[in-house]
Amino acid sequence: MVATDTVQLTDRQRSVRDAVGDICDEFDAAYWREHDAESEYPHDFVNALAEEGWLGVLLPEEYGGKGYSTEEAVAMMYTIARSGAGFSGAQTVHAAIYNSAPLVNYGSEELKSDLLPRVASGDAWIQCFSLTEPKAGSESTAIGTEAVRDGDEYVINGEKLWTSRIDVSDYLVLAARTTPREEVEKKTEGVSLFLVDIERGHEAGSLDLEEIDKTASGVVSSFRVTYDDLRVPADRLIGVEDEGFYQVLDGLNEERLVIAAETVGLGELAVEKGVDYANEREVFGRAIGQNQAIQHPLAAGHARLQAAKQFTFAAAKRTGDEDRKAVGAWANTAKYLAAEAAFEAADAAVQTHGGRGIDRAYDVERYLREARLTRLVPVTQELALNYLGENVLGLPRSY
């Protein structure tokens, strides 16, 4: 096994790693391979984590959560990805952890007291965040989905894209415009967040789902969703009307650090698979790992991953810093470094396997597909660099 215990963890991080690792050990590579091939959500895995309260890792203890911070979340999600679940395996529970953040920070006490304990226990899942739209893409302020107040309800109409896990969620967090873009002074104003009861929406005939046929992250389903006169009670507005965009930004940097940790875990998994195969496979009378053409790409991938890992875990310890711009710089740097390193490592692992690199039975083709995805989500590498160029290097805004 490749030695990757290169980061000094706190006692609590080690405790999280060990406890979550014990659960992950029950789900081997074949489990993830089969679920990816069948595009099947890993209910057994997610339920096992939920039963031990890990879906509430960031929820306050007063609502039944563990009350942990980004430091522990980084350790948890890295462990899941590194175990063999990969990036997509981590993403099966990532949203369950982070979609509750707006409720914790901005929800009414009545809503929090009713829902958050059920989220912490795994009895209610908020696995879904509906933001991206076909015409808006990364320009989130350009969303056109509208929410119009009608008495004690909001009526919502619009279309969303890449709404994931709606098929395995009880509730979703929906972003919609409560004030048209042309009527606000800043384009970031006029957006609101709503908590939507998915079953109720289906019963009313207000949700139309079209699954997207995608090539990566098979264990997580994604959909195009049309909202047709969806009625949401006014008390399901999260926070203050028209300030939802700022509520989305709150905590976004910490979440990005956790995604970087998941990406590093995926990359390390790929390197280990490549190394194992390079030691076992013999061609022309010797192990292929003896050849520098095999050694160097794997070694370079390992080195880059350890650098990204050090940066990510170090940044997670500093997220209490009041300078949000600094935290943003760390988060975008970590995301960029981790995605680049993971992709190069996964590509090296596939190349090491030769023709078997595209054989599902060897797993590395899945790692490469997932590693490529990390260069696109949750933001593209280019947007991460845009942030650094403007906010760290002091260059003119490019978009």
mmCIF file of N, CA, C and O in Angstrom, residues 64 100 107 114 127 169 185 222 247 293 308 312 373 377:
data_model
loop_
_atom_site.group_PDB
_atom_site.id
_atom_site.type_symbol
_atom_site.label_atom_id
_atom_site.label_comp_id
_atom_site.label_asym_id
_atom_site.label_seq_id
_atom_site.Cartn_x
_atom_site.Cartn_y
_atom_site.Cartn_z
ATOM 1 N N GLY A 64 -29.266 17.616 17.364
ATOM 2 C CA GLY A 64 -28.967 16.203 17.200
ATOM 3 C C GLY A 64 -27.745 15.900 16.367
ATOM 4 O O GLY A 64 -27.434 14.728 16.118
ATOM 5 N N SER A 100 -27.991 21.451 4.289
ATOM 6 C CA SER A 100 -28.665 21.909 5.511
ATOM 7 C C SER A 100 -28.079 23.220 6.023
ATOM 8 O O SER A 100 -28.685 23.863 6.897
ATOM 9 N N GLY A 107 -32.599 29.614 8.642
ATOM 10 C CA GLY A 107 -33.949 29.095 8.801
ATOM 11 C C GLY A 107 -34.601 29.554 10.096
ATOM 12 O O GLY A 107 -33.918 29.895 11.078
ATOM 13 N N ASP A 114 -37.926 21.365 13.808
ATOM 14 C CA ASP A 114 -38.704 20.269 13.228
ATOM 15 C C ASP A 114 -37.860 19.388 12.321
ATOM 16 O O ASP A 114 -37.934 18.156 12.384
ATOM 17 N N GLN A 127 -30.952 16.066 0.077
ATOM 18 C CA GLN A 127 -29.829 15.673 -0.773
ATOM 19 C C GLN A 127 -29.706 16.534 -2.027
ATOM 20 O O GLN A 127 -28.814 16.309 -2.835
ATOM 21 N N SER A 169 -34.224 12.045 -2.463
ATOM 22 C CA SER A 169 -34.287 13.098 -1.455
ATOM 23 C C SER A 169 -35.726 13.354 -1.031
ATOM 24 O O SER A 169 -36.664 13.159 -1.805
ATOM 25 N N GLU A 185 -30.483 46.634 -8.072
ATOM 26 C CA GLU A 185 -29.292 47.441 -8.308
ATOM 27 C C GLU A 185 -28.079 46.562 -8.598
ATOM 28 O O GLU A 185 -27.261 46.872 -9.458
ATOM 29 N N SER A 222 -28.679 12.691 -12.078
ATOM 30 C CA SER A 222 -28.887 14.130 -12.269
ATOM 31 C C SER A 222 -30.049 14.342 -13.235
ATOM 32 O O SER A 222 -30.261 13.537 -14.148
ATOM 33 N N GLN A 247 -26.759 33.992 0.941
ATOM 34 C CA GLN A 247 -26.868 32.824 1.812
ATOM 35 C C GLN A 247 -26.186 31.612 1.189
ATOM 36 O O GLN A 247 -25.603 30.792 1.899
ATOM 37 N N ALA A 293 9.259 5.004 -17.506
ATOM 38 C CA ALA A 293 8.080 5.536 -18.189
ATOM 39 C C ALA A 293 6.806 5.237 -17.405
ATOM 40 O O ALA A 293 5.803 5.947 -17.544
ATOM 41 N N ALA A 308 -1.155 19.008 -2.698
ATOM 42 C CA ALA A 308 -2.543 19.477 -2.626
ATOM 43 C C ALA A 308 -3.182 19.091 -1.301
ATOM 44 O O ALA A 308 -3.960 19.857 -0.712
ATOM 45 N N THR A 312 -4.736 21.615 1.456
ATOM 46 C CA THR A 312 -6.156 21.503 1.787
ATOM 47 C C THR A 312 -6.385 21.343 3.279
ATOM 48 O O THR A 312 -7.212 22.054 3.882
ATOM 49 N N LEU A 373 -14.246 14.917 -14.046
ATOM 50 C CA LEU A 373 -15.399 15.663 -13.550
ATOM 51 C C LEU A 373 -14.987 16.711 -12.530
ATOM 52 O O LEU A 373 -15.550 17.809 -12.487
ATOM 53 N N VAL A 377 -16.544 20.643 -11.638
ATOM 54 C CA VAL A 377 -17.453 20.912 -10.518
ATOM 55 C C VAL A 377 -16.662 21.050 -9.215
ATOM 56 O O VAL A 377 -15.582 20.475 -9.090
#
